Amino acid sequence: MESLICTHCENANSPAAKYCAACGFALPIKAPKAKELIEIKTNKPKTNFTKKITFIFSFTLAFIVFYFITQFLFSSGNSIDKQLSSLAIEMNKNCPMMVDEITRMDGITALPNNHIEYNYTLINQLVSEVSVEQLENFLKPSIIHAIKISPEMIFYRNNKTTLVYNYKDKEGVEILKMRIGPDEYE
């Protein structure tokens, strides 16, 4: 069988390994096959694979946000920027982490003026292979929907936080940066 290559340090690992033997980074469950990758440049209807990715992304994001917001929600005397900063520090303890087979969350950054930024890498994509418009059309409605209805996102809704989602390709080149403000999710 083919060895798994760590996306963090490029060390070869046993096919059964869950974590890299060299750096401890979580390895993909299996190497995705070409036919399983999202072909963003085409107008194909959503497949079960893309629905699964959307569900995994939404569930993971909701779980992470819910857990850490409950830790900081009732901190008295802190400004929203300080609360977002504390939230980002705690969430970054689990980063980088694989959200699904093709998306890695690299970290979260608290920005001034009630903004928080989520940074992702599409580990199997190059910017030249991605249609930015189709990627945004695929991701943005799901993210806005999750912000609107998820109880875990109430902290952001109540504080009118602007969320920034930054996606890079496997070489670190920015693909898409989406800002979702209160006017879009209220």
PDB file of C-alpha atoms in Angstrom:
ATOM      1  CA  MET A   1       0.000   0.000   0.000  1.00  0.00           C
ATOM      2  CA  GLU A   2       1.016   3.571  -0.578  1.00  0.00           C
ATOM      3  CA  SER A   3       2.279   5.540   2.440  1.00  0.00           C
ATOM      4  CA  LEU A   4       0.447   8.642   3.687  1.00  0.00           C
ATOM      5  CA  ILE A   5       2.359  11.892   3.275  1.00  0.00           C
ATOM      6  CA  CYS A   6       1.911  14.440   6.081  1.00  0.00           C
ATOM      7  CA  THR A   7       0.515  17.708   4.702  1.00  0.00           C
ATOM      8  CA  HIS A   8       2.279  19.584   7.494  1.00  0.00           C
ATOM      9  CA  CYS A   9       5.884  18.265   7.350  1.00  0.00           C
ATOM     10  CA  GLU A  10       5.784  15.955   4.264  1.00  0.00           C
ATOM     11  CA  ASN A  11       6.962  12.902   6.270  1.00  0.00           C
ATOM     12  CA  ALA A  12       5.971   9.483   4.865  1.00  0.00           C
ATOM     13  CA  ASN A  13       3.751   7.526   7.280  1.00  0.00           C
ATOM     14  CA  SER A  14       2.208   4.073   7.447  1.00  0.00           C
ATOM     15  CA  PRO A  15      -1.156   3.805   5.594  1.00  0.00           C
ATOM     16  CA  ALA A  16      -2.849   2.897   8.900  1.00  0.00           C
ATOM     17  CA  ALA A  17      -1.443   5.897  10.824  1.00  0.00           C
ATOM     18  CA  LYS A  18      -3.822   8.553  12.094  1.00  0.00           C
ATOM     19  CA  TYR A  19      -1.123  11.038  13.137  1.00  0.00           C
ATOM     20  CA  CYS A  20       2.251  11.884  11.638  1.00  0.00           C
ATOM     21  CA  ALA A  21       5.115  10.030  13.315  1.00  0.00           C
ATOM     22  CA  ALA A  22       7.398  13.062  12.872  1.00  0.00           C
ATOM     23  CA  CYS A  23       5.239  16.051  13.868  1.00  0.00           C
ATOM     24  CA  GLY A  24       1.998  14.630  15.315  1.00  0.00           C
ATOM     25  CA  PHE A  25      -0.209  16.405  12.743  1.00  0.00           C
ATOM     26  CA  ALA A  26      -3.515  14.641  11.980  1.00  0.00           C
ATOM     27  CA  LEU A  27      -3.231  12.681   8.735  1.00  0.00           C
ATOM     28  CA  PRO A  28      -6.093  12.435   6.228  1.00  0.00           C
ATOM     29  CA  ILE A  29      -8.290   9.400   6.754  1.00  0.00           C
ATOM     30  CA  LYS A  30      -7.530   8.284   3.227  1.00  0.00           C
ATOM     31  CA  ALA A  31      -5.946   9.884   0.237  1.00  0.00           C
ATOM     32  CA  PRO A  32      -8.796  11.317  -1.821  1.00  0.00           C
ATOM     33  CA  LYS A  33      -9.198   9.924  -5.299  1.00  0.00           C
ATOM     34  CA  ALA A  34      -9.380  12.329  -8.205  1.00  0.00           C
ATOM     35  CA  LYS A  35     -13.056  11.543  -8.814  1.00  0.00           C
ATOM     36  CA  GLU A  36     -13.886  12.421  -5.190  1.00  0.00           C
ATOM     37  CA  LEU A  37     -12.417  15.923  -5.336  1.00  0.00           C
ATOM     38  CA  ILE A  38     -14.800  18.808  -5.733  1.00  0.00           C
ATOM     39  CA  GLU A  39     -14.612  19.999  -9.302  1.00  0.00           C
ATOM     40  CA  ILE A  40     -15.422  23.603  -8.639  1.00  0.00           C
ATOM     41  CA  LYS A  41     -14.926  24.700 -12.251  1.00  0.00           C
ATOM     42  CA  THR A  42     -17.899  22.655 -13.453  1.00  0.00           C
ATOM     43  CA  ASN A  43     -21.582  23.295 -12.921  1.00  0.00           C
ATOM     44  CA  LYS A  44     -22.365  19.771 -11.765  1.00  0.00           C
ATOM     45  CA  PRO A  45     -25.215  19.389  -9.278  1.00  0.00           C
ATOM     46  CA  LYS A  46     -24.196  18.690  -5.683  1.00  0.00           C
ATOM     47  CA  THR A  47     -23.151  15.107  -5.183  1.00  0.00           C
ATOM     48  CA  ASN A  48     -23.380  13.133  -1.986  1.00  0.00           C
ATOM     49  CA  PHE A  49     -19.672  13.870  -1.518  1.00  0.00           C
ATOM     50  CA  THR A  50     -20.158  17.665  -1.610  1.00  0.00           C
ATOM     51  CA  LYS A  51     -23.196  17.384   0.662  1.00  0.00           C
ATOM     52  CA  LYS A  52     -21.084  15.369   3.083  1.00  0.00           C
ATOM     53  CA  ILE A  53     -18.338  18.010   3.008  1.00  0.00           C
ATOM     54  CA  THR A  54     -20.881  20.766   3.686  1.00  0.00           C
ATOM     55  CA  PHE A  55     -22.340  18.801   6.599  1.00  0.00           C
ATOM     56  CA  ILE A  56     -18.912  18.004   8.074  1.00  0.00           C
ATOM     57  CA  PHE A  57     -17.794  21.632   7.717  1.00  0.00           C
ATOM     58  CA  SER A  58     -20.965  22.986   9.338  1.00  0.00           C
ATOM     59  CA  PHE A  59     -20.941  20.429  12.148  1.00  0.00           C
ATOM     60  CA  THR A  60     -17.255  20.949  12.932  1.00  0.00           C
ATOM     61  CA  LEU A  61     -17.542  24.728  12.884  1.00  0.00           C
ATOM     62  CA  ALA A  62     -20.649  24.647  15.070  1.00  0.00           C
ATOM     63  CA  PHE A  63     -19.046  22.276  17.587  1.00  0.00           C
ATOM     64  CA  ILE A  64     -15.855  24.319  17.890  1.00  0.00           C
ATOM     65  CA  VAL A  65     -17.691  27.611  18.198  1.00  0.00           C
ATOM     66  CA  PHE A  66     -20.196  26.226  20.709  1.00  0.00           C
ATOM     67  CA  TYR A  67     -17.526  24.735  22.964  1.00  0.00           C
ATOM     68  CA  PHE A  68     -15.318  27.788  23.151  1.00  0.00           C
ATOM     69  CA  ILE A  69     -18.045  30.410  23.240  1.00  0.00           C
ATOM     70  CA  THR A  70     -19.556  28.747  26.281  1.00  0.00           C
ATOM     71  CA  GLN A  71     -16.137  29.085  27.935  1.00  0.00           C
ATOM     72  CA  PHE A  72     -16.029  32.853  27.353  1.00  0.00           C
ATOM     73  CA  LEU A  73     -19.628  33.949  26.978  1.00  0.00           C
ATOM     74  CA  PHE A  74     -20.079  35.029  30.562  1.00  0.00           C
ATOM     75  CA  SER A  75     -16.673  36.649  31.119  1.00  0.00           C
ATOM     76  CA  SER A  76     -17.553  39.890  32.883  1.00  0.00           C
ATOM     77  CA  GLY A  77     -15.717  43.128  32.277  1.00  0.00           C
ATOM     78  CA  ASN A  78     -14.218  42.087  28.926  1.00  0.00           C
ATOM     79  CA  SER A  79     -14.802  43.957  25.729  1.00  0.00           C
ATOM     80  CA  ILE A  80     -15.970  42.025  22.684  1.00  0.00           C
ATOM     81  CA  ASP A  81     -12.512  42.300  21.102  1.00  0.00           C
ATOM     82  CA  LYS A  82     -10.916  40.795  24.226  1.00  0.00           C
ATOM     83  CA  GLN A  83     -13.492  37.996  24.265  1.00  0.00           C
ATOM     84  CA  LEU A  84     -12.858  37.263  20.572  1.00  0.00           C
ATOM     85  CA  SER A  85      -9.105  37.287  21.225  1.00  0.00           C
ATOM     86  CA  SER A  86      -9.468  34.802  24.072  1.00  0.00           C
ATOM     87  CA  LEU A  87     -11.747  32.674  21.931  1.00  0.00           C
ATOM     88  CA  ALA A  88      -9.201  32.628  19.083  1.00  0.00           C
ATOM     89  CA  ILE A  89      -6.349  31.665  21.445  1.00  0.00           C
ATOM     90  CA  GLU A  90      -8.324  28.718  22.811  1.00  0.00           C
ATOM     91  CA  MET A  91      -9.508  27.544  19.397  1.00  0.00           C
ATOM     92  CA  ASN A  92      -5.990  27.759  17.963  1.00  0.00           C
ATOM     93  CA  LYS A  93      -4.842  25.149  20.484  1.00  0.00           C
ATOM     94  CA  ASN A  94      -6.588  22.615  18.200  1.00  0.00           C
ATOM     95  CA  CYS A  95      -5.173  24.016  14.961  1.00  0.00           C
ATOM     96  CA  PRO A  96      -4.158  23.108  12.400  1.00  0.00           C
ATOM     97  CA  MET A  97      -6.889  20.503  12.065  1.00  0.00           C
ATOM     98  CA  MET A  98      -8.499  18.725   9.165  1.00  0.00           C
ATOM     99  CA  VAL A  99     -12.127  19.756   8.697  1.00  0.00           C
ATOM    100  CA  ASP A 100     -12.625  17.163   5.967  1.00  0.00           C
ATOM    101  CA  GLU A 101     -10.461  15.343   3.425  1.00  0.00           C
ATOM    102  CA  ILE A 102      -9.647  18.475   1.446  1.00  0.00           C
ATOM    103  CA  THR A 103      -9.986  21.356   3.936  1.00  0.00           C
ATOM    104  CA  ARG A 104      -7.625  22.185   6.787  1.00  0.00           C
ATOM    105  CA  MET A 105      -8.401  24.883   9.368  1.00  0.00           C
ATOM    106  CA  ASP A 106      -5.075  26.610   9.945  1.00  0.00           C
ATOM    107  CA  GLY A 107      -6.167  28.985  12.668  1.00  0.00           C
ATOM    108  CA  ILE A 108      -8.430  31.740  13.877  1.00  0.00           C
ATOM    109  CA  THR A 109      -7.484  35.395  14.267  1.00  0.00           C
ATOM    110  CA  ALA A 110      -9.319  37.984  16.334  1.00  0.00           C
ATOM    111  CA  LEU A 111      -9.270  41.260  14.443  1.00  0.00           C
ATOM    112  CA  PRO A 112     -10.054  44.734  15.802  1.00  0.00           C
ATOM    113  CA  ASN A 113     -13.551  46.199  15.691  1.00  0.00           C
ATOM    114  CA  ASN A 114     -15.473  43.001  16.439  1.00  0.00           C
ATOM    115  CA  HIS A 115     -14.120  40.894  13.546  1.00  0.00           C
ATOM    116  CA  ILE A 116     -12.918  37.291  13.655  1.00  0.00           C
ATOM    117  CA  GLU A 117     -11.116  35.511  10.809  1.00  0.00           C
ATOM    118  CA  TYR A 118     -11.095  31.795  10.052  1.00  0.00           C
ATOM    119  CA  ASN A 119      -8.142  30.659   7.920  1.00  0.00           C
ATOM    120  CA  TYR A 120      -8.421  27.528   5.789  1.00  0.00           C
ATOM    121  CA  THR A 121      -6.273  25.703   3.236  1.00  0.00           C
ATOM    122  CA  LEU A 122      -7.686  23.577   0.400  1.00  0.00           C
ATOM    123  CA  ILE A 123      -4.862  21.029   0.603  1.00  0.00           C
ATOM    124  CA  ASN A 124      -5.352  19.466  -2.840  1.00  0.00           C
ATOM    125  CA  GLN A 125      -6.109  22.575  -4.896  1.00  0.00           C
ATOM    126  CA  LEU A 126      -4.113  25.235  -6.681  1.00  0.00           C
ATOM    127  CA  VAL A 127      -5.587  28.683  -7.203  1.00  0.00           C
ATOM    128  CA  SER A 128      -5.440  28.112 -10.974  1.00  0.00           C
ATOM    129  CA  GLU A 129      -7.737  25.074 -10.608  1.00  0.00           C
ATOM    130  CA  VAL A 130     -10.470  26.899  -8.690  1.00  0.00           C
ATOM    131  CA  SER A 131     -13.301  29.082  -9.892  1.00  0.00           C
ATOM    132  CA  VAL A 132     -13.487  31.715  -7.156  1.00  0.00           C
ATOM    133  CA  GLU A 133     -17.056  32.657  -8.047  1.00  0.00           C
ATOM    134  CA  GLN A 134     -18.297  29.065  -7.869  1.00  0.00           C
ATOM    135  CA  LEU A 135     -16.397  28.413  -4.637  1.00  0.00           C
ATOM    136  CA  GLU A 136     -17.982  31.480  -3.033  1.00  0.00           C
ATOM    137  CA  ASN A 137     -21.431  30.521  -4.379  1.00  0.00           C
ATOM    138  CA  PHE A 138     -20.961  27.052  -2.877  1.00  0.00           C
ATOM    139  CA  LEU A 139     -19.673  28.127   0.566  1.00  0.00           C
ATOM    140  CA  LYS A 140     -21.300  31.454   1.423  1.00  0.00           C
ATOM    141  CA  PRO A 141     -24.974  30.358   1.613  1.00  0.00           C
ATOM    142  CA  SER A 142     -24.071  27.425   3.882  1.00  0.00           C
ATOM    143  CA  ILE A 143     -22.014  29.613   6.195  1.00  0.00           C
ATOM    144  CA  ILE A 144     -24.693  32.322   6.395  1.00  0.00           C
ATOM    145  CA  HIS A 145     -27.356  29.692   7.079  1.00  0.00           C
ATOM    146  CA  ALA A 146     -25.251  28.211   9.908  1.00  0.00           C
ATOM    147  CA  ILE A 147     -24.730  31.654  11.448  1.00  0.00           C
ATOM    148  CA  LYS A 148     -28.464  32.440  11.240  1.00  0.00           C
ATOM    149  CA  ILE A 149     -29.831  29.261  12.810  1.00  0.00           C
ATOM    150  CA  SER A 150     -27.124  27.647  14.922  1.00  0.00           C
ATOM    151  CA  PRO A 151     -27.547  28.190  18.656  1.00  0.00           C
ATOM    152  CA  GLU A 152     -23.748  27.971  18.875  1.00  0.00           C
ATOM    153  CA  MET A 153     -23.456  31.148  16.789  1.00  0.00           C
ATOM    154  CA  ILE A 154     -25.647  33.243  19.083  1.00  0.00           C
ATOM    155  CA  PHE A 155     -22.580  34.974  20.538  1.00  0.00           C
ATOM    156  CA  TYR A 156     -21.670  36.303  17.091  1.00  0.00           C
ATOM    157  CA  ARG A 157     -25.272  37.263  16.296  1.00  0.00           C
ATOM    158  CA  ASN A 158     -25.842  39.037  19.607  1.00  0.00           C
ATOM    159  CA  ASN A 159     -22.582  40.964  19.302  1.00  0.00           C
ATOM    160  CA  LYS A 160     -23.012  41.707  15.576  1.00  0.00           C
ATOM    161  CA  THR A 161     -19.598  40.231  14.844  1.00  0.00           C
ATOM    162  CA  THR A 162     -18.236  40.300  11.301  1.00  0.00           C
ATOM    163  CA  LEU A 163     -16.838  36.910  10.302  1.00  0.00           C
ATOM    164  CA  VAL A 164     -14.077  36.627   7.730  1.00  0.00           C
ATOM    165  CA  TYR A 165     -13.394  33.338   5.948  1.00  0.00           C
ATOM    166  CA  ASN A 166     -10.020  33.163   4.226  1.00  0.00           C
ATOM    167  CA  TYR A 167      -9.219  30.233   1.884  1.00  0.00           C
ATOM    168  CA  LYS A 168      -5.766  29.510   0.465  1.00  0.00           C
ATOM    169  CA  ASP A 169      -4.510  26.889  -1.963  1.00  0.00           C
ATOM    170  CA  LYS A 170      -2.005  24.160  -1.107  1.00  0.00           C
ATOM    171  CA  GLU A 171       0.886  26.540  -1.831  1.00  0.00           C
ATOM    172  CA  GLY A 172      -0.458  29.272   0.463  1.00  0.00           C
ATOM    173  CA  VAL A 173      -1.816  31.513  -2.298  1.00  0.00           C
ATOM    174  CA  GLU A 174      -5.067  33.251  -1.365  1.00  0.00           C
ATOM    175  CA  ILE A 175      -8.072  31.920  -3.273  1.00  0.00           C
ATOM    176  CA  LEU A 176     -10.992  33.631  -1.571  1.00  0.00           C
ATOM    177  CA  LYS A 177     -11.653  35.987   1.321  1.00  0.00           C
ATOM    178  CA  MET A 178     -15.305  36.353   2.318  1.00  0.00           C
ATOM    179  CA  ARG A 179     -16.611  38.867   4.829  1.00  0.00           C
ATOM    180  CA  ILE A 180     -19.983  38.082   6.353  1.00  0.00           C
ATOM    181  CA  GLY A 181     -21.400  40.954   8.340  1.00  0.00           C
ATOM    182  CA  PRO A 182     -24.463  41.316  10.545  1.00  0.00           C
ATOM    183  CA  ASP A 183     -26.465  42.757   7.648  1.00  0.00           C
ATOM    184  CA  GLU A 184     -26.127  39.398   5.868  1.00  0.00           C
ATOM    185  CA  TYR A 185     -27.082  37.078   8.736  1.00  0.00           C
ATOM    186  CA  GLU A 186     -29.626  39.052  10.749  1.00  0.00           C
TER     187      GLU A 186
END
